[in-house]
Each structure stands twice: as C-alpha cells, then as structure tokens.
Amino acid sequence: MADRPVRKPRKPHSARVVRTERLTPHMQRVVLGGEGLAGFSADTCTDHYVKLLFPAGGATYPEPFDMERIRAEYPREQWPVTRTYTVRHWDAEHRELTLDFVIHGDEGLAGPWALRARPGETVRFMGPGGAYAPDPAADWHLLAGDESALPAIARSLESLPDGARAHAFVEVAGPEEEQKIDSDVEVVWLHRGTRPVGQALVEAVRSLDFPRGRVHAFVHGEAGWVKELRRLLRVEREIPREDLSISGYWRLGHNEDGWQASKREWNARIEAEQERAHAA
Ligand SMILES: Cc1cc2nc3c(=O)[nH]c(=O)nc-3n(C[C@H](O)[C@H](O)[C@H](O)COP(=O)(O)OP(=O)(O)OC[C@H]3O[C@@H](n4cnc5c(N)ncnc54)[C@H](O)[C@@H]3O)c2cc1C
C-alpha cells in the first residue's frame, strides 16, 4: 500500500500540559489537553505526528498567537522552532493527546522541555501529519525502530487485528527501557549497550528468516542505520518502494533543524544510489 500523506491544518493548536509520567529512565510521557484541541483528530494513520513549536532563542510572540503575523513581523531566526513527535494516543472523548519523548541528554529543545514540563503550561503545535497504517492486505508486517519510533511501532502493533502476522524489532539502551505494548505480537527488544545506534537492529533484521508473501514494512529512527536497512529491504530483498515506510526520524550529531534542512537531499541521494543498485 502506498503511503498517503494526510494534509495538515495550517493553524497551530494551542494545548495545555495535563500531566507527565516517566515511563522508563529515558522516556518521558507528556499528556496534552484543553479547549485548544477541539478541532484536533488523529485516527487515520498509526504514525500520526505533530510539530511542536518552541520559541526561538527566548523570543516572545504577541497574543493571539499567529504564525502568519510572526512570519511577517519577525526575522527568520526568531520564528518558532519545530520538533516532531508521534501521537502515541489520541483520546477524542477526553480530548487528550499523548506524546512520548526520548530523553537523550541535556542537548536539544524537546527532550529537555518534556522533562521540565508542568501541568498548566501552554504548548503549541501544527498537525497532525501521517502516512502509514499497517495494510490489512499484506501477508505480514515488519516493524523496526529505535526509541524514537517506539511510539509509532507500539501504536501500529496495537492496531493490528488478532492473528495478523508481524515481526517487530525495537532497539533500546537496555532492559530498563522496554515498555509494555498491548499486542499479541511478540516484540524483539534489542539492547544497544555500548554499540552504535542501530547496529543491533540491522543485524537482527538481516538474520530474520523472511516469511513468504507480501510484507508491509515500517522502519524509522536514526538516519544512518535506516539507510543500511533500506538497502537490505529495497535492494537485496527487492521489496517494492510502495510497501516500505522508511525514513530517518533524526540524525546523530544534527539537531532537527539541521536534519530537516538536509533530509530531502540525503533521501534523494540514497534513493538514487539504491535504485541504481536495485536495477543493476
Ligand atoms: C515523523 C517523526 C516522528 C517522531 N516521533 C518521535 C517520538 O514520538 N518520540 C521521540 O522521542 N522522537 C520522535 N521523533 C524524533 C525527534 O523529532 C528527534 O529526535 C528530535 O531531533 C528531538 O528534538 P530535540 O530538541 O530533543 O533534540 P535536537 O535539538 O533536535 O537535537 C540535539 C542533539 O540530540 C541528538 N538527538 C536527537 N534525537 C535523539 C535521540 N532520539 N537519541 C539520541 N540523540 C538524539 C541530535 O543528533 C543532536 O545532536 C520523530 C521524528 C519524526 C520525523
């Protein structure tokens, strides 16, 4: 099934932090709510995501918050900075939006913000976007990701009907980072330890005895290892492009602004290289 991009509403939502919860040593849950979520919905894709808006370098913006006015009146470097997070859960009845943040140290905006977030605080975001949901017509599903893709993998597994066949691999720092997922699919938890991010994932998927039939795959996380798995799946396993949802969610050594700015070129280059290899 081809990924079908969902059109994002252009006006930001304004939400309040309702509660936070430390799920594991390196994963912080933040639940958002409030009247500002009245027009929000996120139930088409299992990889729905929102783009949180953080004030750039301590900038303050006039109320009511208006992106078009900010773009017109503020220099580019003071426009809000965006960070992308998966909708782990959307409870339309109680208007609660759950996001899970990887805590990856003191660097960055979103990770440290999630640790500090307190009930009542306002947060704005654009979205949702999204492009993937497990195709019910596939013979089996392959899901592979590091912590950043765990929210999307968990939501995808929870959406699978009883009896659906799936292989799911999630790489985390160690056993203390494993989470409970409400699914019959047995997740293979890979413990990174001191190895580079993604190495265990690439090895595990490479060693998988691929079941017969059509696979629909979801592979996301750090861009370097995602590239390796793309080669394996697209070039060696010859999985059609339309059956692969695969991209770098973040890139080691780059913040999201830097990664997003170079992502299109990175993807185009890798795709061209791998498509040439596939055709050879
Ligand atoms: C569609 C999509 C959905 C995503 N969903 C989620 C999600 O649900 N939860 C989630 O935690 N992330 C998710 N991500 C990844 C997240 O957007 C990035 O990790 C983002 O860079 C984090 O922002 P930051 O401000 O914390 O760090 P940044 O300021 O962007 O980066 C600061 C430094 O931290 C490093 N870094 C960034 N992310 C990580 C990481 N995960 N582990 C180790 N080092 C890191 C960067 O390489 C950089 O050196 C998603 C990304 C996309 C594109």
Coordinates of C-alpha atoms and ligand atoms in Angstrom, one line a residue:
M1 CA 0.0 0.0 0.0
A2 CA 1.4 3.4 -0.9
D3 CA 1.9 5.9 1.9
R4 CA -0.8 8.5 1.6
P5 CA 0.2 11.9 3.1
V6 CA -2.5 13.4 5.2
R7 CA -3.0 17.2 4.7
K8 CA -2.1 19.2 7.8
P9 CA -4.3 22.0 9.0
R10 CA -2.3 25.2 8.8
K11 CA -3.3 26.9 12.0
P12 CA -1.5 25.8 15.2
H13 CA -3.3 24.1 18.0
S14 CA -2.8 25.5 21.5
A15 CA -2.9 22.9 24.2
R16 CA -2.1 22.7 27.9
V17 CA 0.1 20.1 29.7
V18 CA -2.3 17.9 31.7
R19 CA 0.1 15.5 33.3
T20 CA 3.5 13.9 32.8
E21 CA 4.9 10.5 33.5
R22 CA 8.3 9.0 33.5
L23 CA 7.8 5.7 31.6
T24 CA 11.4 4.5 31.7
P25 CA 14.7 6.2 32.6
H26 CA 14.9 7.6 29.0
M27 CA 11.2 8.0 28.0
Q28 CA 9.0 10.8 29.3
R29 CA 5.3 10.9 28.6
V30 CA 3.5 14.2 28.3
V31 CA -0.3 14.3 28.0
L32 CA -1.8 17.5 26.5
G33 CA -5.4 18.6 26.7
G34 CA -7.7 21.6 26.8
E35 CA -10.1 23.5 24.6
G36 CA -7.4 24.2 22.0
L37 CA -7.7 20.5 21.0
A38 CA -11.4 20.9 20.0
G39 CA -10.6 20.7 16.3
F40 CA -7.9 18.0 16.5
S41 CA -8.2 14.4 15.4
A42 CA -5.6 11.7 14.7
D43 CA -7.2 8.4 13.9
T44 CA -6.3 7.6 10.2
C45 CA -2.6 6.7 10.5
T46 CA -0.7 4.8 13.2
D47 CA 2.3 7.1 12.6
H48 CA 0.4 10.4 13.1
Y49 CA 2.8 13.1 14.3
V50 CA 2.6 16.7 15.4
K51 CA 5.2 19.5 15.1
L52 CA 5.7 21.2 18.5
L53 CA 6.5 24.9 18.2
F54 CA 9.2 26.2 20.6
P55 CA 10.0 29.9 20.8
A56 CA 13.4 30.6 19.1
G57 CA 16.1 31.8 21.5
G58 CA 13.8 33.2 24.1
A59 CA 11.6 35.1 21.7
T60 CA 8.2 36.1 22.9
Y61 CA 5.3 36.4 20.5
P62 CA 2.1 38.5 20.6
E63 CA -1.2 37.0 21.6
P64 CA -3.3 35.7 20.0
F65 CA -0.5 33.5 18.6
D66 CA -0.5 33.9 14.8
M67 CA 2.1 32.2 12.7
E68 CA 1.5 34.4 9.6
R69 CA 2.0 37.5 11.7
I70 CA 5.2 36.1 13.2
R71 CA 6.5 35.2 9.8
A72 CA 5.6 38.7 8.5
E73 CA 7.0 40.7 11.5
Y74 CA 9.9 38.7 12.9
P75 CA 13.3 37.9 11.4
R76 CA 13.6 34.2 10.2
E77 CA 15.9 33.3 13.2
Q78 CA 13.1 34.3 15.6
W79 CA 10.4 32.2 14.1
P80 CA 9.3 29.3 16.3
V81 CA 11.5 26.1 16.1
T82 CA 9.7 22.9 15.3
R83 CA 10.2 19.4 16.8
T84 CA 8.3 16.4 15.6
Y85 CA 6.6 13.9 17.9
T86 CA 4.3 10.9 17.2
V87 CA 0.8 10.8 18.5
R88 CA 1.2 7.8 20.9
H89 CA -2.5 8.1 21.8
W90 CA -5.4 10.4 20.9
D91 CA -8.4 10.2 23.3
A92 CA -11.1 12.1 21.4
E93 CA -13.7 11.7 24.1
H94 CA -11.5 13.3 26.8
R95 CA -9.6 15.4 24.3
E96 CA -6.2 14.1 25.5
L97 CA -3.1 13.8 23.3
T98 CA -0.3 11.6 24.5
L99 CA 3.3 12.1 23.3
D100 CA 6.3 10.1 24.4
F101 CA 9.7 11.9 24.4
V102 CA 13.1 10.2 24.3
I103 CA 15.3 11.8 26.9
H104 CA 18.7 11.9 25.2
G105 CA 20.7 14.2 27.5
D106 CA 20.8 17.9 28.1
E107 CA 21.2 18.8 24.4
G108 CA 18.2 19.9 22.3
L109 CA 14.9 21.6 22.9
A110 CA 12.1 19.0 23.1
G111 CA 13.8 16.3 25.2
P112 CA 14.8 18.8 28.0
W113 CA 11.4 20.5 27.7
A114 CA 9.5 17.3 28.2
L115 CA 11.4 16.6 31.4
R116 CA 10.6 20.1 32.8
A117 CA 7.0 20.3 31.5
R118 CA 4.5 21.1 34.3
P119 CA 0.7 20.8 34.3
G120 CA -1.0 24.0 33.0
E121 CA 1.9 25.0 30.8
T122 CA 0.8 26.0 27.2
V123 CA 2.3 24.3 24.2
R124 CA 1.5 24.9 20.5
F125 CA 1.8 22.6 17.7
M126 CA 0.9 22.0 14.0
G127 CA -0.6 18.9 12.6
P128 CA -1.2 16.1 12.6
G129 CA 0.6 14.6 9.6
G130 CA 1.0 11.0 8.9
A131 CA 1.4 8.5 6.2
Y132 CA 1.4 4.9 7.4
A133 CA -1.0 2.3 8.8
P134 CA -0.4 -1.4 8.5
D135 CA -2.0 -2.6 5.3
P136 CA -4.6 -5.3 6.1
A137 CA -4.0 -6.9 2.7
A138 CA -0.3 -7.6 3.5
D139 CA 0.7 -11.2 4.3
W140 CA 2.9 -10.0 7.1
H141 CA 4.3 -6.8 8.7
L142 CA 7.9 -5.8 9.6
L143 CA 8.4 -3.1 12.1
A144 CA 11.9 -1.9 13.1
G145 CA 12.9 1.2 15.0
D146 CA 15.0 2.8 17.8
E147 CA 13.3 4.6 20.7
S148 CA 12.2 7.5 18.6
A149 CA 10.0 5.2 16.6
L150 CA 8.8 3.2 19.6
P151 CA 5.6 5.3 19.9
A152 CA 4.6 4.7 16.3
I153 CA 5.6 1.0 16.4
A154 CA 3.6 0.5 19.6
R155 CA 0.5 2.2 18.1
S156 CA 0.8 0.2 14.9
L157 CA 1.1 -3.1 16.8
E158 CA -1.9 -2.2 18.9
S159 CA -3.9 -1.5 15.8
L160 CA -3.3 -4.9 14.2
P161 CA -6.2 -7.3 14.1
D162 CA -6.0 -10.6 16.0
G163 CA -4.0 -13.1 14.1
A164 CA -2.1 -10.6 12.0
R165 CA 1.4 -11.8 11.4
A166 CA 4.2 -9.4 12.3
H167 CA 7.9 -9.2 13.3
A168 CA 8.7 -6.2 15.4
F169 CA 12.2 -5.2 16.5
V170 CA 12.8 -2.3 18.8
E171 CA 16.3 -1.2 19.8
V172 CA 16.7 0.5 23.2
A173 CA 19.6 1.3 25.5
G174 CA 19.0 -1.7 27.9
P175 CA 16.3 -3.8 29.5
E176 CA 15.1 -1.0 31.7
E177 CA 13.8 0.8 28.6
E178 CA 11.4 -1.9 27.5
Q179 CA 7.8 -1.0 27.6
K180 CA 4.5 -2.9 27.8
I181 CA 2.7 -2.9 24.5
D182 CA -0.9 -4.1 24.3
S183 CA -0.5 -6.5 21.4
D184 CA -0.2 -10.3 20.8
V185 CA 2.8 -9.7 18.6
E186 CA 6.0 -10.5 20.4
V187 CA 8.4 -7.6 20.2
V188 CA 12.1 -8.4 20.0
W189 CA 13.8 -6.0 22.3
L190 CA 17.4 -5.3 21.3
H191 CA 19.7 -3.9 23.9
R192 CA 22.2 -1.4 22.4
G193 CA 24.6 -1.3 25.3
T194 CA 27.8 0.3 24.1
R195 CA 27.2 -0.4 20.4
P196 CA 26.4 2.3 17.9
V197 CA 22.7 3.1 17.5
G198 CA 21.0 0.8 15.0
Q199 CA 23.8 -1.8 14.7
A200 CA 21.7 -4.4 16.6
L201 CA 18.7 -3.6 14.6
V202 CA 20.4 -4.1 11.2
E203 CA 21.9 -7.4 12.4
A204 CA 18.5 -8.6 13.7
V205 CA 16.6 -7.8 10.5
R206 CA 19.4 -9.2 8.4
S207 CA 19.2 -12.5 10.3
L208 CA 15.4 -12.7 10.1
D209 CA 14.1 -15.7 8.2
F210 CA 11.7 -13.7 6.0
P211 CA 8.2 -15.3 5.8
R212 CA 6.8 -15.9 2.4
G213 CA 4.3 -13.4 0.9
R214 CA 4.0 -9.7 0.7
V215 CA 5.5 -7.7 3.5
H216 CA 4.5 -4.2 4.5
A217 CA 7.4 -2.6 6.4
F218 CA 7.7 0.3 8.8
V219 CA 11.4 1.3 9.5
H220 CA 12.3 4.5 11.3
G221 CA 14.9 6.0 13.6
E222 CA 18.4 7.3 13.3
A223 CA 19.2 8.1 9.6
G224 CA 22.5 6.2 9.4
W225 CA 21.1 2.8 10.3
V226 CA 17.9 3.4 8.4
K227 CA 19.9 3.8 5.3
E228 CA 21.5 0.4 5.9
L229 CA 18.2 -1.3 6.3
R230 CA 16.7 0.5 3.3
R231 CA 19.5 -1.1 1.2
L232 CA 18.7 -4.5 2.7
L233 CA 15.0 -4.3 2.1
R234 CA 14.9 -2.4 -1.2
V235 CA 18.0 -3.7 -3.0
E236 CA 18.7 -7.1 -1.5
R237 CA 15.1 -8.2 -0.6
E238 CA 13.6 -6.3 -3.6
I239 CA 10.6 -5.1 -1.6
P240 CA 8.6 -2.6 -3.7
R241 CA 9.0 1.0 -2.7
E242 CA 5.2 1.4 -2.1
D243 CA 5.4 -1.4 0.6
L244 CA 8.1 0.5 2.6
S245 CA 7.6 3.3 5.1
I246 CA 11.2 4.1 5.8
S247 CA 12.9 7.3 6.8
G248 CA 15.3 8.9 9.3
Y249 CA 13.5 10.4 12.2
W250 CA 16.7 12.0 13.5
R251 CA 20.3 12.1 12.7
L252 CA 23.2 11.6 15.0
G253 CA 25.1 14.9 15.5
H254 CA 22.4 17.1 13.9
N255 CA 19.6 18.8 15.6
E256 CA 16.1 18.6 14.0
D257 CA 16.6 21.9 12.1
G258 CA 19.8 20.7 10.5
W259 CA 18.5 17.3 9.8
Q260 CA 15.3 18.5 8.2
A261 CA 17.2 21.0 6.1
S262 CA 19.4 18.3 4.6
K263 CA 16.9 15.4 4.6
R264 CA 15.4 15.9 1.2
E265 CA 18.9 15.8 -0.4
W266 CA 20.0 12.9 1.8
N267 CA 16.9 10.9 0.8
A268 CA 17.2 11.7 -2.8
R269 CA 20.9 10.7 -2.9
I270 CA 20.3 7.4 -1.1
E271 CA 17.3 6.6 -3.1
A272 CA 19.1 7.2 -6.4
E273 CA 22.1 5.1 -5.3
Q274 CA 19.9 2.2 -4.1
E275 CA 17.6 2.3 -7.0
R276 CA 20.6 2.1 -9.4
A277 CA 21.9 -0.9 -7.3
H278 CA 18.4 -2.4 -7.5
A279 CA 18.3 -2.0 -11.3
A280 CA 21.8 -3.4 -11.8
Ligands
LIG1 C1 7.6 11.8 11.9 C2 8.6 11.8 13.2 C3 8.1 11.3 14.4 C4 8.9 11.3 15.5 N1 8.4 10.8 16.7 C5 9.1 10.8 17.8 C6 8.6 10.4 19.1 O1 7.4 10.0 19.2 N2 9.4 10.5 20.2 C7 10.7 10.9 20.1 O2 11.4 11.0 21.1 N3 11.2 11.3 18.9 C8 10.5 11.3 17.8 N4 11.0 11.8 16.6 C9 12.4 12.2 16.6 C10 12.5 13.6 17.2 O3 11.8 14.6 16.4 C11 14.0 14.0 17.1 O4 14.8 13.1 17.9 C12 14.3 15.4 17.5 O5 15.6 15.7 17.0 C13 14.4 15.6 19.0 O6 14.5 17.0 19.3 P1 15.3 17.6 20.5 O7 15.0 19.1 20.6 O8 15.2 16.8 21.7 O9 16.8 17.4 20.0 P2 17.6 18.3 18.8 O10 17.8 19.7 19.2 O11 16.9 18.0 17.5 O12 19.0 17.5 18.7 C14 20.0 17.8 19.7 C15 21.1 16.6 19.7 O13 20.4 15.4 20.2 C16 20.6 14.4 19.2 N5 19.3 13.6 19.2 C17 18.1 13.9 18.7 N6 17.2 12.9 18.9 C18 17.9 11.9 19.6 C19 17.5 10.6 20.0 N7 16.3 10.1 19.9 N8 18.5 9.9 20.6 C20 19.8 10.3 20.8 N9 20.2 11.6 20.4 C21 19.3 12.3 19.8 C22 20.8 15.1 17.8 O14 21.5 14.3 16.9 C23 21.6 16.3 18.3 O15 22.9 16.1 18.3 C24 10.2 11.8 15.5 C25 10.7 12.3 14.3 C26 9.9 12.3 13.1 C27 10.4 12.9 11.8

